[in-house]
GROMACS .gro file of C-alpha atoms in nm:
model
  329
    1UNK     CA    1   0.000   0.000   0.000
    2UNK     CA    2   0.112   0.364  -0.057
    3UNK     CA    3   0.203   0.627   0.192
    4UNK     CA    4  -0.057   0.737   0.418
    5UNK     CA    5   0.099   0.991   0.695
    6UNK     CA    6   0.310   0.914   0.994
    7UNK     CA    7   0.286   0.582   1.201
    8UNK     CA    8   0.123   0.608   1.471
    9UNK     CA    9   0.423   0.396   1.716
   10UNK     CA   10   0.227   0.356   1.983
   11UNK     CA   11   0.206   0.722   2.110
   12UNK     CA   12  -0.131   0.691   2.344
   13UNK     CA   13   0.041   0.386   2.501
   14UNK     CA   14   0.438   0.376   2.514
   15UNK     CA   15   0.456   0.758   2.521
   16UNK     CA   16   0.239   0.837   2.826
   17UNK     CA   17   0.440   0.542   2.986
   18UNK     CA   18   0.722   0.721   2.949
   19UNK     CA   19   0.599   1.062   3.011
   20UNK     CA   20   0.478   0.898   3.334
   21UNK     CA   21   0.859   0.793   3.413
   22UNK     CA   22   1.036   1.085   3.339
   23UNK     CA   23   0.812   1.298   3.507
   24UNK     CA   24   0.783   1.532   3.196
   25UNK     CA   25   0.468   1.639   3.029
   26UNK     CA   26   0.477   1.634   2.612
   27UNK     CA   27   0.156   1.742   2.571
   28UNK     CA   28   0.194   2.040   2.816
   29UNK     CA   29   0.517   2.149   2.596
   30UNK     CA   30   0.387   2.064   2.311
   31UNK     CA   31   0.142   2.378   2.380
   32UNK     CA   32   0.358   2.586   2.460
   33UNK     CA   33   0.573   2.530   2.160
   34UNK     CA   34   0.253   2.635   1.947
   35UNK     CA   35   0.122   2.920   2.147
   36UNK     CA   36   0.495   3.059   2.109
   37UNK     CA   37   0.490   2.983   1.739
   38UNK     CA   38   0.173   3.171   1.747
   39UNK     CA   39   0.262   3.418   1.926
   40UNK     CA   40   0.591   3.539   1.734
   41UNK     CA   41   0.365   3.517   1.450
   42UNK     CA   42   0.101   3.749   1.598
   43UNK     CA   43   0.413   3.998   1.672
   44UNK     CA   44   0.521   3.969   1.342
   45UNK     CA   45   0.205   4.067   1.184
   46UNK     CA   46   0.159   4.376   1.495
   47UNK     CA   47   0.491   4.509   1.344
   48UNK     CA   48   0.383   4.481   0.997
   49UNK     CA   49   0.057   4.625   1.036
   50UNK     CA   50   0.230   4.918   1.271
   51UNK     CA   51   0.462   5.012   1.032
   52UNK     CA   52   0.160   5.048   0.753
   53UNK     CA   53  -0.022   5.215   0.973
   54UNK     CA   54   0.232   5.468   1.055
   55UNK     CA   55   0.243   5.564   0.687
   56UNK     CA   56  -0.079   5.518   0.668
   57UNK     CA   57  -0.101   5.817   0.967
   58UNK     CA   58   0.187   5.984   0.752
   59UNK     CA   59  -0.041   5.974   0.482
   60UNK     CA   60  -0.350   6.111   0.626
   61UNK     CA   61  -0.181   6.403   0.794
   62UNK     CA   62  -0.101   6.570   0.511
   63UNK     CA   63  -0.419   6.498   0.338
   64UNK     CA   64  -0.616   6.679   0.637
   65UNK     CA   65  -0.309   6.945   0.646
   66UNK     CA   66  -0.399   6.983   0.268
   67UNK     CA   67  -0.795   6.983   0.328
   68UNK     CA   68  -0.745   7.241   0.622
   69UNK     CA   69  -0.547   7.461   0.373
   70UNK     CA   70  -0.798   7.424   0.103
   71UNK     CA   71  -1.077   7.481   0.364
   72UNK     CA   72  -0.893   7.784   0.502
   73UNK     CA   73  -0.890   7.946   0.077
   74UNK     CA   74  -1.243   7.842   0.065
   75UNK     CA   75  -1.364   8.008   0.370
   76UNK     CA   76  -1.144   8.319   0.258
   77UNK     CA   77  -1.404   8.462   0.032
   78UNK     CA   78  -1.707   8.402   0.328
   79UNK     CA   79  -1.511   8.704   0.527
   80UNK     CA   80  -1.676   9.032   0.513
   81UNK     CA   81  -1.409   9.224   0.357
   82UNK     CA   82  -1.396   9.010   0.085
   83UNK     CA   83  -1.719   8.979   0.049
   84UNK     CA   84  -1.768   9.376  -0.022
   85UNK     CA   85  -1.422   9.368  -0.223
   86UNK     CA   86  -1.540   9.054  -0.420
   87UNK     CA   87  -1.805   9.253  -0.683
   88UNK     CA   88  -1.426   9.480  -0.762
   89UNK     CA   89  -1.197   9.168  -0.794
   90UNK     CA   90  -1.278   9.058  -1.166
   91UNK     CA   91  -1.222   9.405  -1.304
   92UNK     CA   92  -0.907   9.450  -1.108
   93UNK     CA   93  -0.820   9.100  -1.236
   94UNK     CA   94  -0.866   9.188  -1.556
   95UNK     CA   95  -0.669   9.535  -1.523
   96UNK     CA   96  -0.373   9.299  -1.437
   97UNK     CA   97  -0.412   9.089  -1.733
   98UNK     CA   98  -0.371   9.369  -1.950
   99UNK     CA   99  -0.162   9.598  -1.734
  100UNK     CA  100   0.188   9.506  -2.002
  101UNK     CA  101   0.039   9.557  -2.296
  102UNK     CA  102  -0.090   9.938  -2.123
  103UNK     CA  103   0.269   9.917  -2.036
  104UNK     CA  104   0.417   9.844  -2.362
  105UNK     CA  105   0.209  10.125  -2.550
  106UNK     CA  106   0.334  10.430  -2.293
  107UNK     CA  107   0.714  10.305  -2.339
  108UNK     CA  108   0.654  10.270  -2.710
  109UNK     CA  109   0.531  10.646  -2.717
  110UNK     CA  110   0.803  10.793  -2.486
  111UNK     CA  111   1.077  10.578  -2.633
  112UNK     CA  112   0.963  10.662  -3.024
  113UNK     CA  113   1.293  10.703  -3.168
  114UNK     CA  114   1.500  10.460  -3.009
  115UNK     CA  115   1.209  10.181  -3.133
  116UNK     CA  116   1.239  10.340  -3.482
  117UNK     CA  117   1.618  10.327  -3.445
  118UNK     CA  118   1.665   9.938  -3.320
  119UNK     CA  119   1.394   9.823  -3.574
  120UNK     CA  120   1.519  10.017  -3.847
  121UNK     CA  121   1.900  10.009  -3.805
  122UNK     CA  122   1.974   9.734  -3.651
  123UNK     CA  123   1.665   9.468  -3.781
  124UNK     CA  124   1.665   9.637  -4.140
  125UNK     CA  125   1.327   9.690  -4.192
  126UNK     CA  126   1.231   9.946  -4.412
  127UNK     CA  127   1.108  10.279  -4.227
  128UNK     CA  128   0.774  10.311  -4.391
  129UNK     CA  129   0.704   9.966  -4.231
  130UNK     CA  130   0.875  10.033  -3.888
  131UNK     CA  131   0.659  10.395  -3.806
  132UNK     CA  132   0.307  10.158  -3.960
  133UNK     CA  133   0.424   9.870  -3.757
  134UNK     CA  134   0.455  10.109  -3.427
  135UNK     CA  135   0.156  10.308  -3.448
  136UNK     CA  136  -0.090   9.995  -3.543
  137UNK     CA  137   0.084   9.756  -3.279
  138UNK     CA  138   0.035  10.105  -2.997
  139UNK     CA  139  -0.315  10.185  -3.113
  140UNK     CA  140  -0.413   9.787  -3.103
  141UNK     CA  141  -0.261   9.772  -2.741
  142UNK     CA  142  -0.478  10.044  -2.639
  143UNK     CA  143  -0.771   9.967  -2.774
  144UNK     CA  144  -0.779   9.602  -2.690
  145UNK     CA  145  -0.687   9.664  -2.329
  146UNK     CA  146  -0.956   9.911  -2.269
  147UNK     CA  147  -1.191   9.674  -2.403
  148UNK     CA  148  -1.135   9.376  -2.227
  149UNK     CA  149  -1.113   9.563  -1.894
  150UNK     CA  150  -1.493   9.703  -2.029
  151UNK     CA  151  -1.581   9.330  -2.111
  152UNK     CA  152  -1.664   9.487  -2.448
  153UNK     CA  153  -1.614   9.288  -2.764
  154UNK     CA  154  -1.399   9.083  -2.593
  155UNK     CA  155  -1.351   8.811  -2.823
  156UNK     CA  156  -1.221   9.086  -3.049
  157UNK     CA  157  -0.956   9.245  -2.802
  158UNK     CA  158  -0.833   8.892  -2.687
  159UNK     CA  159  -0.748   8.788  -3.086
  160UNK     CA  160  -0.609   9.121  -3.157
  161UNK     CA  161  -0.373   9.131  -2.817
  162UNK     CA  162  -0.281   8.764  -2.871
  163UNK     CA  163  -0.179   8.873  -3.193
  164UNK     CA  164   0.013   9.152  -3.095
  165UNK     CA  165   0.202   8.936  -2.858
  166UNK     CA  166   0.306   8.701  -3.180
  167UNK     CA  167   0.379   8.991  -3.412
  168UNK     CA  168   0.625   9.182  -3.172
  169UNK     CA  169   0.754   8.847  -3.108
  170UNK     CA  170   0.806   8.785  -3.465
  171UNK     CA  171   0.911   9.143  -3.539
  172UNK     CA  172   1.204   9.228  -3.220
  173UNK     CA  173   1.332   8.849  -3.292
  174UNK     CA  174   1.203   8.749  -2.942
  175UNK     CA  175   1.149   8.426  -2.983
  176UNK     CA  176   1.465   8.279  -2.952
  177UNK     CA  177   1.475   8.283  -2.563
  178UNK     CA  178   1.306   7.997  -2.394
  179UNK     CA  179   1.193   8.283  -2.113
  180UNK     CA  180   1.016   8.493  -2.343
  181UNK     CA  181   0.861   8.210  -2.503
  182UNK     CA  182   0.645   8.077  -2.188
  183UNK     CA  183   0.613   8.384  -1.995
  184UNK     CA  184   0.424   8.526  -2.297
  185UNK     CA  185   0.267   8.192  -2.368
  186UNK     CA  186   0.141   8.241  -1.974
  187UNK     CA  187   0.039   8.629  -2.095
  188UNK     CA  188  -0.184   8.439  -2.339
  189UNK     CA  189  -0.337   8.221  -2.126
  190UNK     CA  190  -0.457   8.552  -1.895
  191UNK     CA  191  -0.642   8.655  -2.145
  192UNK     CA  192  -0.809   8.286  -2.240
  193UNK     CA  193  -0.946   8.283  -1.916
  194UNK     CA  194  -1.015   8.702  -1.887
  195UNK     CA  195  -1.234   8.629  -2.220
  196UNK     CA  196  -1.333   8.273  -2.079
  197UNK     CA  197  -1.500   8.508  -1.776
  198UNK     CA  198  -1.679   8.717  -1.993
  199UNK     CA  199  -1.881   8.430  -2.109
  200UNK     CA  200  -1.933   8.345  -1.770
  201UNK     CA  201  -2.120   8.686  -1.745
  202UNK     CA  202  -2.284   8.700  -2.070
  203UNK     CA  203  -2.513   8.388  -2.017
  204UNK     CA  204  -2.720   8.398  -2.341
  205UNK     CA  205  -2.969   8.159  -2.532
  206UNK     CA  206  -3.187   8.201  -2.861
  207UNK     CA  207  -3.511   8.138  -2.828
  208UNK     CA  208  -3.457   7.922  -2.525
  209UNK     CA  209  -3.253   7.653  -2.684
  210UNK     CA  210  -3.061   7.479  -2.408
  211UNK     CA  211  -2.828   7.322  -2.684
  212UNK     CA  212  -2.688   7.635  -2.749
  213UNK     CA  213  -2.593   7.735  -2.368
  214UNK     CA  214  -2.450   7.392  -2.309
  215UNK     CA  215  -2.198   7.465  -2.640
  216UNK     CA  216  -2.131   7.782  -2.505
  217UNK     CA  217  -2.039   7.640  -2.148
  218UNK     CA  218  -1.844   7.366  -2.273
  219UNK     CA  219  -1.620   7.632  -2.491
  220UNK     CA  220  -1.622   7.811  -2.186
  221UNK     CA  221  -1.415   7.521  -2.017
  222UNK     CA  222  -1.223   7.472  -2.295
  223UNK     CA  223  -1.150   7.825  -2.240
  224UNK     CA  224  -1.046   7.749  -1.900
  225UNK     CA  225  -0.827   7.473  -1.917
  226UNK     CA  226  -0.598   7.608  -2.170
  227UNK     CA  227  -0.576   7.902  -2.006
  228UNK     CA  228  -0.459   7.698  -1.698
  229UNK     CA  229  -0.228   7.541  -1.878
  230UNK     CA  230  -0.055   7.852  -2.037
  231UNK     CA  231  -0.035   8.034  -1.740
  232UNK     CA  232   0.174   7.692  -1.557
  233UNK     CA  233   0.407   7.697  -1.821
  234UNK     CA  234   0.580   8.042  -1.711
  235UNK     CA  235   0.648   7.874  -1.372
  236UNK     CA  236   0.866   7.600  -1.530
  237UNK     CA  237   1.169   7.823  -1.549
  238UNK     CA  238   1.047   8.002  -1.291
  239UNK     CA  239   1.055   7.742  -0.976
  240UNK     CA  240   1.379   7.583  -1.057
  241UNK     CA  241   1.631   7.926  -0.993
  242UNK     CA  242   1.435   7.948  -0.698
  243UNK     CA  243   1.479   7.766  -0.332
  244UNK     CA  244   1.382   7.426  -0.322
  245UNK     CA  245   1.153   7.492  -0.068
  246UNK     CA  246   0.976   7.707  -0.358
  247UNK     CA  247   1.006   7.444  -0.600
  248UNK     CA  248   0.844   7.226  -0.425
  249UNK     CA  249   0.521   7.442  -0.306
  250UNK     CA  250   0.579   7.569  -0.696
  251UNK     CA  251   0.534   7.259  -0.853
  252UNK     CA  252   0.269   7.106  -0.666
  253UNK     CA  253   0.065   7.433  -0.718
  254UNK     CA  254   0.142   7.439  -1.100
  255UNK     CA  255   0.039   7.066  -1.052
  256UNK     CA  256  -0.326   7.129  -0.921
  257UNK     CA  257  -0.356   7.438  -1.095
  258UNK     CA  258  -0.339   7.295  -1.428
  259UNK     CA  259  -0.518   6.981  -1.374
  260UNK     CA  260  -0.791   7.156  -1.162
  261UNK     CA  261  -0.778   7.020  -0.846
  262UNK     CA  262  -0.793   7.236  -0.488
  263UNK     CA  263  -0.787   7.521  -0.776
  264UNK     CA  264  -0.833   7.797  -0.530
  265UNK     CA  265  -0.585   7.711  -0.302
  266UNK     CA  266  -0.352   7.683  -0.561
  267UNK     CA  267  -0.431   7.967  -0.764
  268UNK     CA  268  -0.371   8.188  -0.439
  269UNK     CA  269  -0.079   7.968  -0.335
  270UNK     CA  270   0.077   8.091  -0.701
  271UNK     CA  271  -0.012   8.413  -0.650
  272UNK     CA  272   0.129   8.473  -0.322
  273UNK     CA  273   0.447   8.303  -0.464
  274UNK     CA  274   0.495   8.530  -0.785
  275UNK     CA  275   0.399   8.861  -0.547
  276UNK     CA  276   0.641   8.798  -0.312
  277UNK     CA  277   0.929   8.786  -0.587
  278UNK     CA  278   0.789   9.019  -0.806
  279UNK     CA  279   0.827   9.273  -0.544
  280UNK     CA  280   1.153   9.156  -0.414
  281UNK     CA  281   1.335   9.101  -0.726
  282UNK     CA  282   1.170   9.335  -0.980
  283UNK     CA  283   1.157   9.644  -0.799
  284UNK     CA  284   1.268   9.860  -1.096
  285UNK     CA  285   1.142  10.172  -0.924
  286UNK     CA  286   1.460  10.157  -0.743
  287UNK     CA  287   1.697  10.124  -1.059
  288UNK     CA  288   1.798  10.330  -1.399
  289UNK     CA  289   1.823  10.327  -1.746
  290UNK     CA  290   1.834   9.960  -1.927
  291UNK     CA  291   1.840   9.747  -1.622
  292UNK     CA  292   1.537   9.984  -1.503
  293UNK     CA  293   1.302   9.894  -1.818
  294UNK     CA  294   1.405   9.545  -1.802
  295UNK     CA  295   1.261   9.491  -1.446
  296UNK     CA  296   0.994   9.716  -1.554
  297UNK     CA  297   0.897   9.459  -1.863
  298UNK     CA  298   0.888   9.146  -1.617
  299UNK     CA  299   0.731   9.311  -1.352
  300UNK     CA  300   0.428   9.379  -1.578
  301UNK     CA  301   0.442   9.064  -1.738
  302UNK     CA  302   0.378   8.877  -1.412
  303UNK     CA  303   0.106   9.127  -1.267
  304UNK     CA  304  -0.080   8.984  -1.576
  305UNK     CA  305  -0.014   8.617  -1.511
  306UNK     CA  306  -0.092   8.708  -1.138
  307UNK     CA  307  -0.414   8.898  -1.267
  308UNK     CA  308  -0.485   8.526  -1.402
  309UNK     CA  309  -0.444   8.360  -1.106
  310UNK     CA  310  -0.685   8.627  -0.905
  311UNK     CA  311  -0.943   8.540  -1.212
  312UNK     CA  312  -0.959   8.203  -1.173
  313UNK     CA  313  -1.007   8.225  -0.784
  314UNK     CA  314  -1.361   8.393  -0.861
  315UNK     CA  315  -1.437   8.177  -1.131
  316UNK     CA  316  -1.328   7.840  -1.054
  317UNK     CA  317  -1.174   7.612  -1.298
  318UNK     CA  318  -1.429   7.526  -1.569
  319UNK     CA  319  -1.581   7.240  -1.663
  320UNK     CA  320  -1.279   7.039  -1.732
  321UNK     CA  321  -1.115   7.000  -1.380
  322UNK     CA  322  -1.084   6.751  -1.099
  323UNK     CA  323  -1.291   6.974  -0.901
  324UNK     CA  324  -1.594   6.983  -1.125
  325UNK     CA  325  -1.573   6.614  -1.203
  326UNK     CA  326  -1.577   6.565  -0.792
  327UNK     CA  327  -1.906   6.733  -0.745
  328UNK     CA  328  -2.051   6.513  -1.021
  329UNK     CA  329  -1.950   6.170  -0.915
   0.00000   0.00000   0.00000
């Protein structure tokens, strides 16, 4: 016959005999060998589960850190101040947004002859073309700017100051530098989302067609989410010549930001961030001549990517975000 377990060699017979003559007790040890077993296993699996549920702790603390934050921006715009500031804010926001291009015009006017000069001595254009180029791209500036601060035509002034953006690009050879390149692709998205708000405002449908409203809202997020994502892209060069204590709250802000998620928090956590050194660093008020303008230009350029940032704390992050896909599932 085949194998069928251990023998049983007499152990209810012969063994207790000998248990009985020795004086010692197998079955006795025999328990205590398994409750010991047991019990180093039970340890084993205390240790295991304490050391997952110390990172689980780890875990959670900075989640309700996180929610405390986001429930501290949140609660921001319940205070009374900010409640009687909070009709102003979009306007101001949108001042911001278009505060360089304001900018740009006055030191195009008071710097006339040096912009002829560069352009027409030094880039070869033909004159004709430099004083047309000038007094369209000034005029355009002006007009758009005014506009979009009005909430007039606004689809109008956003085109025509994108395009100004491109041309003088195209025109001073300024888009060789990686810096120039995002921080005006950031200027862009400003006014995505400053023209992305006016739609907001302008709720309209003809003849009470809710197929039409639903098309607008949804280019309305569209709106949104590029603009989120254009305005991120100026804080890639921008975090990493920075502490890395700024990286890091840089990058996880840019992070949410641009996918939507905790957008207030991180809209005023970007803010904050590009106030504090755009005061610090680009004070130009307290320097002269070329180095003077120079702070001047980036100083302006990120009042209007902070001007996008304030916009977007008033009104939210579209459609297309984490946070709006949270309050629908």
């Amino acid at each position: 016959m085949s194998y069928r377990g251990v023998p049983n060699n007499g152990f209810n017979g012969s063994t207790a005999m000998n248990q009985q003559q020795s004086g010692f007790d197998y079955s006795a040890g025999q328990s205590r060998a398994f409750n010991a077993v047991n019990q180093n296993n039970l340890s084993n699996g205390n240790k295991a589960n304490y050391s997952n549920n110390n990172s689980g702790n780890f875990m959670n603390k900075i989640q309700n850190g996180f929610d405390q934050m986001n429930e501290f921006a949140e609660e921001l715009t319940d205070k009374p101040i900010v409640k009687r500031l909070q009709p102003y804010i979009p306007g101001l926001a949108r001042f911001f947004i278009v505060a360089t291009f304001y900018e740009d015009s006055i030191r195009l006017l008071t710097q006339w002859s040096d912009q002829v000069f560069f352009l027409h001595k030094w880039k070869h254009y033909p004159r004709w073309f430099v004083i047309i180029f000038l007094i369209s791209v000034t005029i355009v500036m002006i007009i758009g700017s005014t506009l979009l601060v009005l909430r007039k035509q606004t689809n109008y002034a956003t085109g025509a100051l994108c395009s100004c953006i491109i041309l003088q690009g195209l025109v001073y050879g300024l888009f060789t530098g990686s810096s120039f390149i995002l921080r005006n692709f950031s200027v862009i998205g400003g006014l995505l989302i400053a023209f992305s708000d006016s739609i907001v405002q302008n709720k309209t449908t003809f003849g009470m067609l809710p197929e039409l409203q639903d098309k607008s809202q949804k280019f309305k997020g569209y709106l949104l989410l590029a603009g989120r994502i254009l305005i991120v892209l100026m804080f890639v060069g921008f975090a990493f010549s920075k502490s890395w204590f700024t990286v890091f709250l840089t990058l996880g802000g840019t992070v949410c930001f641009a996918i939507g998620y905790k957008t207030k928090l991180a809209s005023l956590l970007l803010g904050l961030i590009l106030v504090v050194y755009n005061l610090s660093l680009n004070n130009y008020w307290f320097h002269q001549d070329s180095k003077r303008d120079f702070l001047r230009y980036e100083f302006y350029q990120n009042l209007s990517i902070i001007g996008g940032l304030l916009l977007v704390t008033n009104t939210g992050a579209g459609d297309y975000s984490v946070d709006s896909k949270k309050k629908i599932y």
